[in-house]
GROMACS .gro file of C-alpha atoms in nm:
model
  164
    1MET     CA    1   0.000   0.000   0.000
    2PRO     CA    2   0.119   0.352  -0.071
    3SER     CA    3   0.238   0.571   0.215
    4LYS     CA    4  -0.037   0.749   0.407
    5THR     CA    5   0.199   1.009   0.556
    6PRO     CA    6   0.156   1.280   0.289
    7SER     CA    7  -0.223   1.258   0.314
    8ILE     CA    8  -0.213   1.272   0.695
    9LEU     CA    9   0.015   1.577   0.676
   10ILE     CA   10  -0.221   1.748   0.430
   11GLY     CA   11  -0.522   1.676   0.657
   12ALA     CA   12  -0.333   1.822   0.954
   13ALA     CA   13  -0.221   2.127   0.752
   14VAL     CA   14  -0.577   2.204   0.643
   15TYR     CA   15  -0.690   2.175   1.006
   16VAL     CA   16  -0.415   2.415   1.124
   17ALA     CA   17  -0.480   2.667   0.846
   18ILE     CA   18  -0.855   2.686   0.907
   19ALA     CA   19  -0.814   2.689   1.287
   20LEU     CA   20  -0.570   2.980   1.266
   21LEU     CA   21  -0.805   3.169   1.035
   22ILE     CA   22  -1.084   3.127   1.289
   23SER     CA   23  -0.847   3.245   1.564
   24PHE     CA   24  -0.764   3.561   1.370
   25LEU     CA   25  -1.136   3.625   1.311
   26GLN     CA   26  -1.186   3.595   1.689
   27LEU     CA   27  -1.505   3.394   1.656
   28THR     CA   28  -1.621   3.296   2.003
   29GLY     CA   29  -1.926   3.153   2.174
   30VAL     CA   30  -2.148   2.899   2.005
   31VAL     CA   31  -2.037   2.995   1.654
   32GLY     CA   32  -1.668   2.965   1.744
   33GLY     CA   33  -1.727   2.635   1.922
   34LEU     CA   34  -1.920   2.482   1.633
   35LEU     CA   35  -1.663   2.599   1.382
   36GLY     CA   36  -1.388   2.457   1.602
   37CYS     CA   37  -1.554   2.115   1.600
   38LEU     CA   38  -1.604   2.132   1.224
   39VAL     CA   39  -1.240   2.225   1.175
   40ILE     CA   40  -1.126   1.923   1.374
   41PHE     CA   41  -1.365   1.709   1.171
   42THR     CA   42  -1.206   1.825   0.844
   43ALA     CA   43  -0.867   1.674   0.928
   44GLY     CA   44  -0.978   1.313   0.885
   45LEU     CA   45  -1.200   1.384   0.588
   46VAL     CA   46  -0.926   1.567   0.400
   47ALA     CA   47  -0.663   1.302   0.482
   48VAL     CA   48  -0.881   1.015   0.359
   49TRP     CA   49  -1.010   1.208   0.058
   50HIS     CA   50  -0.654   1.292  -0.050
   51TYR     CA   51  -0.529   0.936   0.000
   52THR     CA   52  -0.816   0.764  -0.180
   53SER     CA   53  -0.821   1.018  -0.464
   54THR     CA   54  -0.445   1.021  -0.517
   55HIS     CA   55  -0.413   0.643  -0.522
   56HIS     CA   56  -0.760   0.560  -0.665
   57LEU     CA   57  -0.844   0.304  -0.400
   58THR     CA   58  -1.098   0.221  -0.135
   59ILE     CA   59  -0.995   0.182   0.227
   60LYS     CA   60  -1.167   0.022   0.525
   61ALA     CA   61  -1.332   0.235   0.792
   62GLY     CA   62  -1.068   0.134   1.048
   63GLU     CA   63  -0.791   0.248   0.817
   64GLY     CA   64  -0.970   0.578   0.763
   65ALA     CA   65  -1.020   0.617   1.137
   66GLY     CA   66  -0.648   0.564   1.196
   67MET     CA   67  -0.553   0.818   0.932
   68GLY     CA   68  -0.808   1.066   1.068
   69ALA     CA   69  -0.692   1.021   1.427
   70LEU     CA   70  -0.332   1.091   1.329
   71ALA     CA   71  -0.426   1.394   1.117
   72GLY     CA   72  -0.644   1.532   1.398
   73LEU     CA   73  -0.381   1.469   1.664
   74LEU     CA   74  -0.104   1.626   1.458
   75GLY     CA   75  -0.324   1.922   1.364
   76ALA     CA   76  -0.414   1.981   1.729
   77VAL     CA   77  -0.053   1.970   1.847
   78VAL     CA   78   0.088   2.188   1.568
   79GLY     CA   79  -0.207   2.428   1.575
   80GLY     CA   80  -0.188   2.456   1.953
   81ALA     CA   81   0.184   2.527   1.946
   82ILE     CA   82   0.145   2.792   1.675
   83SER     CA   83  -0.147   2.953   1.859
   84PHE     CA   84   0.051   2.964   2.182
   85ALA     CA   85   0.344   3.126   2.000
   86LEU     CA   86   0.115   3.383   1.834
   87ILE     CA   87  -0.054   3.466   2.165
   88SER     CA   88   0.284   3.498   2.338
   89ALA     CA   89   0.405   3.730   2.061
   90GLY     CA   90   0.093   3.945   2.094
   91ILE     CA   91  -0.028   3.866   1.742
   92LEU     CA   92  -0.339   3.685   1.867
   93PRO     CA   93  -0.533   3.820   2.164
   94ASP     CA   94  -0.499   3.656   2.504
   95PRO     CA   95  -0.800   3.424   2.551
   96ILE     CA   96  -0.829   3.524   2.917
   97GLU     CA   97  -0.857   3.890   2.820
   98LEU     CA   98  -1.121   3.806   2.558
   99THR     CA   99  -1.316   3.613   2.822
  100ARG     CA  100  -1.290   3.907   3.063
  101GLN     CA  101  -1.422   4.147   2.797
  102GLN     CA  102  -1.715   3.918   2.719
  103MET     CA  103  -1.807   3.895   3.088
  104VAL     CA  104  -1.793   4.272   3.129
  105ASN     CA  105  -2.023   4.307   2.828
  106GLN     CA  106  -2.263   4.057   2.985
  107GLY     CA  107  -2.274   4.258   3.308
  108LEU     CA  108  -2.141   3.990   3.544
  109SER     CA  109  -2.053   4.091   3.899
  110ASP     CA  110  -1.690   4.100   4.013
  111ALA     CA  111  -1.737   3.779   4.213
  112GLU     CA  112  -1.890   3.597   3.915
  113MET     CA  113  -1.613   3.724   3.691
  114GLU     CA  114  -1.336   3.606   3.924
  115GLN     CA  115  -1.489   3.261   3.952
  116ALA     CA  116  -1.532   3.228   3.574
  117LEU     CA  117  -1.184   3.365   3.505
  118ALA     CA  118  -1.028   3.115   3.746
  119MET     CA  119  -1.185   2.831   3.550
  120ALA     CA  120  -1.091   2.991   3.216
  121GLU     CA  121  -0.728   3.026   3.329
  122THR     CA  122  -0.719   2.657   3.418
  123PHE     CA  123  -0.838   2.552   3.073
  124SER     CA  124  -0.630   2.808   2.882
  125SER     CA  125  -0.301   2.669   3.012
  126PRO     CA  126  -0.090   2.558   2.713
  127ILE     CA  127  -0.036   2.209   2.855
  128ILE     CA  128  -0.404   2.151   2.932
  129GLY     CA  129  -0.502   2.308   2.602
  130LEU     CA  130  -0.270   2.074   2.410
  131ALA     CA  131  -0.393   1.773   2.607
  132ILE     CA  132  -0.761   1.850   2.549
  133GLY     CA  133  -0.695   1.947   2.187
  134SER     CA  134  -0.501   1.626   2.126
  135VAL     CA  135  -0.777   1.406   2.265
  136LEU     CA  136  -1.049   1.592   2.074
  137GLY     CA  137  -0.836   1.601   1.759
  138ALA     CA  138  -0.778   1.226   1.769
  139LEU     CA  139  -1.143   1.144   1.847
  140PHE     CA  140  -1.303   1.379   1.594
  141GLY     CA  141  -1.034   1.289   1.341
  142ALA     CA  142  -1.100   0.917   1.384
  143ALA     CA  143  -1.474   0.966   1.339
  144SER     CA  144  -1.428   1.180   1.029
  145GLY     CA  145  -1.166   0.945   0.887
  146ALA     CA  146  -1.405   0.651   0.919
  147LEU     CA  147  -1.679   0.858   0.757
  148GLY     CA  148  -1.436   0.960   0.482
  149ALA     CA  149  -1.356   0.595   0.412
  150ALA     CA  150  -1.727   0.532   0.352
  151LEU     CA  151  -1.775   0.847   0.143
  152PHE     CA  152  -1.464   0.851  -0.074
  153LYS     CA  153  -1.465   0.503  -0.223
  154LYS     CA  154  -1.254   0.461  -0.534
  155GLY     CA  155  -1.190   0.162  -0.752
  156ASP     CA  156  -1.349  -0.179  -0.704
  157ALA     CA  157  -1.608  -0.168  -0.424
  158THR     CA  158  -1.546  -0.538  -0.347
  159ALA     CA  159  -1.178  -0.472  -0.275
  160ASP     CA  160  -1.253  -0.361   0.080
  161LEU     CA  161  -1.443  -0.685   0.150
  162GLU     CA  162  -1.150  -0.915   0.076
  163GLY     CA  163  -1.045  -1.125   0.370
  164TYR     CA  164  -1.392  -1.134   0.531
   0.00000   0.00000   0.00000
């Protein structure tokens, strides 16, 4: 079988590019969350689509899930590291400051703000962010990779049934 690495790298690169675009647009709340999930989901789809289209073959759902999980994991780690670097350099806004601004706009009391900010600071830590992003990237990537294997069938449809 041909190497899957280029397709996994392309899936991860698409994930990182779209995630960074969303970061620069500063989309938050429900819209930002939904787009974030969709971005993670693209990693596996793109990886499997590229692999099956480039090599004109059909792969099993498990193979697609593995490719998707790797693309999602890699995208989460690389995207997280780039985001952290851009936040540290002042190119992207600090997520804690964005959260504070949103709470002020919502009219929360000082006590409510401090409690919410304490939780936000816990989850905005680079290590925790990378850990959560890695798990979500692998899970969403695996799901989308398996879906991609079902959607992007190429070649003989009976080829994926051999050995059963």
